[in-house]
Every structure is written in structure tokens, then in C-alpha cells.
mmCIF file of C-alpha atoms in Angstrom:
data_model
loop_
_atom_site.group_PDB
_atom_site.id
_atom_site.type_symbol
_atom_site.label_atom_id
_atom_site.label_comp_id
_atom_site.label_asym_id
_atom_site.label_seq_id
_atom_site.Cartn_x
_atom_site.Cartn_y
_atom_site.Cartn_z
ATOM 1 C CA MET S 1073 -9.814 27.880 10.374
ATOM 2 C CA LYS S 1074 -11.472 24.934 12.117
ATOM 3 C CA LYS S 1075 -9.511 21.728 11.792
ATOM 4 C CA ASP S 1076 -11.464 18.777 10.464
ATOM 5 C CA GLU S 1077 -10.771 15.244 11.660
ATOM 6 C CA LEU S 1078 -9.059 14.232 8.412
ATOM 7 C CA SER S 1079 -6.616 17.143 8.677
ATOM 8 C CA VAL S 1080 -5.903 16.417 12.333
ATOM 9 C CA GLN S 1081 -5.342 12.712 11.787
ATOM 10 C CA SER S 1082 -3.151 13.228 8.741
ATOM 11 C CA MET S 1083 -0.977 15.733 10.637
ATOM 12 C CA ASP S 1084 -0.638 13.389 13.633
ATOM 13 C CA PHE S 1085 0.227 10.554 11.261
ATOM 14 C CA ALA S 1086 2.855 12.674 9.485
ATOM 15 C CA VAL S 1087 4.479 13.448 12.843
ATOM 16 C CA GLU S 1088 4.707 9.733 13.653
ATOM 17 C CA ILE S 1089 6.085 8.964 10.192
ATOM 18 C CA LEU S 1090 8.785 11.628 10.575
ATOM 19 C CA LYS S 1091 9.766 10.143 13.942
ATOM 20 C CA LEU S 1092 10.000 6.733 12.280
ATOM 21 C CA ALA S 1093 12.051 8.137 9.376
ATOM 22 C CA LYS S 1094 14.425 9.816 11.822
ATOM 23 C CA ARG S 1095 14.915 6.518 13.656
ATOM 24 C CA LEU S 1096 15.461 4.656 10.377
ATOM 25 C CA ASN S 1097 18.078 7.219 9.348
ATOM 26 C CA ALA S 1098 19.854 6.686 12.664
ATOM 27 C CA GLU S 1099 19.879 2.958 11.826
ATOM 28 C CA ARG S 1100 21.352 3.863 8.427
ATOM 29 C CA GLU S 1101 18.279 2.707 6.489
ATOM 30 C CA PHE S 1102 18.105 5.600 4.069
ATOM 31 C CA ILE S 1103 16.183 4.214 1.095
ATOM 32 C CA VAL S 1104 12.932 3.232 2.810
ATOM 33 C CA SER S 1105 13.280 6.087 5.288
ATOM 34 C CA ASN S 1106 13.217 8.563 2.416
ATOM 35 C CA GLN S 1107 10.338 6.824 0.660
ATOM 36 C CA ILE S 1108 8.066 6.521 3.689
ATOM 37 C CA GLY S 1109 8.958 10.034 4.821
ATOM 38 C CA ARG S 1110 7.874 11.445 1.479
ATOM 39 C CA SER S 1111 4.679 9.433 1.056
ATOM 40 C CA GLY S 1112 3.620 9.630 4.709
ATOM 41 C CA THR S 1113 3.891 13.410 4.866
ATOM 42 C CA SER S 1114 2.429 13.933 1.392
ATOM 43 C CA ILE S 1115 -0.947 12.638 2.577
ATOM 44 C CA GLY S 1116 -1.591 15.629 4.806
ATOM 45 C CA ALA S 1117 -0.016 18.069 2.373
ATOM 46 C CA ASN S 1118 -2.461 17.036 -0.346
ATOM 47 C CA ILE S 1119 -5.377 17.184 2.073
ATOM 48 C CA ARG S 1120 -4.287 20.718 2.988
ATOM 49 C CA GLU S 1121 -4.050 21.644 -0.710
ATOM 50 C CA ALA S 1122 -7.564 20.293 -1.278
ATOM 51 C CA GLN S 1123 -8.908 22.828 1.203
ATOM 52 C CA TYR S 1124 -8.114 25.572 -1.321
ATOM 53 C CA ALA S 1125 -8.885 23.635 -4.477
ATOM 54 C CA HIS S 1126 -10.091 25.339 -7.647
ATOM 55 C CA GLY S 1127 -13.499 23.688 -7.737
ATOM 56 C CA ILE S 1128 -14.774 20.211 -6.994
ATOM 57 C CA PRO S 1129 -12.755 18.351 -9.676
ATOM 58 C CA ASP S 1130 -9.515 19.805 -8.268
ATOM 59 C CA PHE S 1131 -10.671 18.977 -4.720
ATOM 60 C CA ILE S 1132 -11.342 15.362 -5.723
ATOM 61 C CA SER S 1133 -7.998 15.138 -7.528
ATOM 62 C CA LYS S 1134 -6.050 16.301 -4.470
ATOM 63 C CA LEU S 1135 -7.861 13.822 -2.220
ATOM 64 C CA GLN S 1136 -7.208 11.024 -4.722
ATOM 65 C CA ILE S 1137 -3.502 11.865 -4.652
ATOM 66 C CA ALA S 1138 -3.603 11.769 -0.840
ATOM 67 C CA LEU S 1139 -5.283 8.354 -1.046
ATOM 68 C CA LYS S 1140 -2.570 7.054 -3.379
ATOM 69 C CA GLU S 1141 0.108 8.345 -1.005
ATOM 70 C CA ALA S 1142 -1.623 6.636 1.936
ATOM 71 C CA ASN S 1143 -1.681 3.385 0.004
ATOM 72 C CA GLU S 1144 2.023 3.745 -0.821
ATOM 73 C CA THR S 1145 2.803 4.484 2.822
ATOM 74 C CA ASP S 1146 0.992 1.303 3.822
ATOM 75 C CA TYR S 1147 3.262 -0.608 1.429
ATOM 76 C CA TRP S 1148 6.396 0.829 3.056
ATOM 77 C CA LEU S 1149 5.045 0.015 6.525
ATOM 78 C CA GLU S 1150 4.458 -3.590 5.500
ATOM 79 C CA LEU S 1151 7.956 -3.789 4.015
ATOM 80 C CA LEU S 1152 9.453 -2.402 7.231
ATOM 81 C CA LEU S 1153 7.557 -5.015 9.234
ATOM 82 C CA LYS S 1154 8.683 -7.862 6.974
ATOM 83 C CA THR S 1155 12.316 -6.734 7.207
ATOM 84 C CA ASN S 1156 12.159 -6.347 11.004
ATOM 85 C CA TYR S 1157 12.790 -2.601 11.024
ATOM 86 C CA ILE S 1158 9.564 -2.093 12.988
ATOM 87 C CA SER S 1159 7.785 -4.324 15.482
ATOM 88 C CA LYS S 1160 4.353 -5.827 14.927
ATOM 89 C CA ALA S 1161 2.965 -3.478 17.597
ATOM 90 C CA GLU S 1162 4.414 -0.410 15.854
ATOM 91 C CA TYR S 1163 3.166 -1.645 12.497
ATOM 92 C CA ASP S 1164 -0.323 -2.244 13.905
ATOM 93 C CA LYS S 1165 -0.462 1.258 15.392
ATOM 94 C CA LEU S 1166 0.719 3.006 12.211
ATOM 95 C CA ASN S 1167 -1.320 0.773 9.915
ATOM 96 C CA LYS S 1168 -4.466 1.473 11.943
ATOM 97 C CA ALA S 1169 -3.889 5.236 11.637
ATOM 98 C CA CYS S 1170 -3.170 4.957 7.916
ATOM 99 C CA THR S 1171 -6.254 2.810 7.342
ATOM 100 C CA SER S 1172 -8.424 5.301 9.235
ATOM 101 C CA ILE S 1173 -7.156 8.113 7.004
ATOM 102 C CA ARG S 1174 -7.792 6.041 3.869
ATOM 103 C CA VAL S 1175 -11.358 5.303 4.971
ATOM 104 C CA MET S 1176 -12.017 9.015 5.545
ATOM 105 C CA LEU S 1177 -10.435 9.906 2.205
ATOM 106 C CA ILE S 1178 -12.566 7.379 0.320
ATOM 107 C CA SER S 1179 -15.680 8.685 2.044
ATOM 108 C CA SER S 1180 -14.772 12.297 1.254
ATOM 109 C CA ILE S 1181 -13.982 11.483 -2.372
ATOM 110 C CA ASN S 1182 -17.261 9.607 -2.800
ATOM 111 C CA THR S 1183 -19.244 12.424 -1.186
ATOM 112 C CA ALA S 1184 -17.545 15.038 -3.380
ATOM 113 C CA LYS S 1185 -18.171 12.958 -6.516
ATOM 114 C CA SER S 1186 -21.802 12.521 -5.537
ATOM 115 C CA ASN S 1187 -22.218 16.255 -4.887
ATOM 116 C CA ASN S 1188 -20.510 17.066 -8.186
ATOM 117 C CA MET S 1189 -23.060 14.963 -10.092
ATOM 118 C CA LYS S 1190 -26.007 16.965 -8.715
#
């Protein structure tokens, strides 16, 4: 199966989030580590599920869940920045990746909705 850019980026992002969660656990920050680990890896999991959706409405639903998870992950990243668990440079890198995924998700959702109306 050919990997699309959204799948590739979401997998790369999940890897970086897991590395961050591992570091946070080592620093004994378990609450946010758990939250960002779950939301940051859920993005790609829902994108993967969408690839085998039961029709367009299910496809759209899975991508919308991925979008919500990306938005939640962005919240946790901002919280980690404001509490000095991550540097501004690390935040900028992860936020840029998360934003890129959100933009692709919105585009995919809008395209699928448009195609579903035809």
C-alpha cells in the first residue's frame, strides 16, 4: 500500500510525541505525558482507520476524530511550553508538524464532504 503524505507525517509526528512522552516520564511528569502520548498517537491511528472506512461518512468521521486529537495535542504542547517542560524551539518544531497535519486533515475532510454531496 502506497503511503500518502498525511499517513507519513502523522506517523513521524507520533514517533516524536512518544519520544517526548518518554522524556516526560523520566522527569516524573506523568499526567501530561499520558495525555499527550494518547492524543498525539491517536491522530495517526484514526487516519489509518479511515483508510478502511465503511463509506464516505465513516471516512469523514475518522478524519474528524483525528483532527480533534491533533487540536488536543496542540493544547498539551502549549501547556508544556508554558510550564517549561519543553523549549520554545521544541514547541515550534512540534507545533509546526501538528499544524501541517491539521491543515491536511481539514483539506481531506472538506474534499470528502464535497465529493459526498455529488
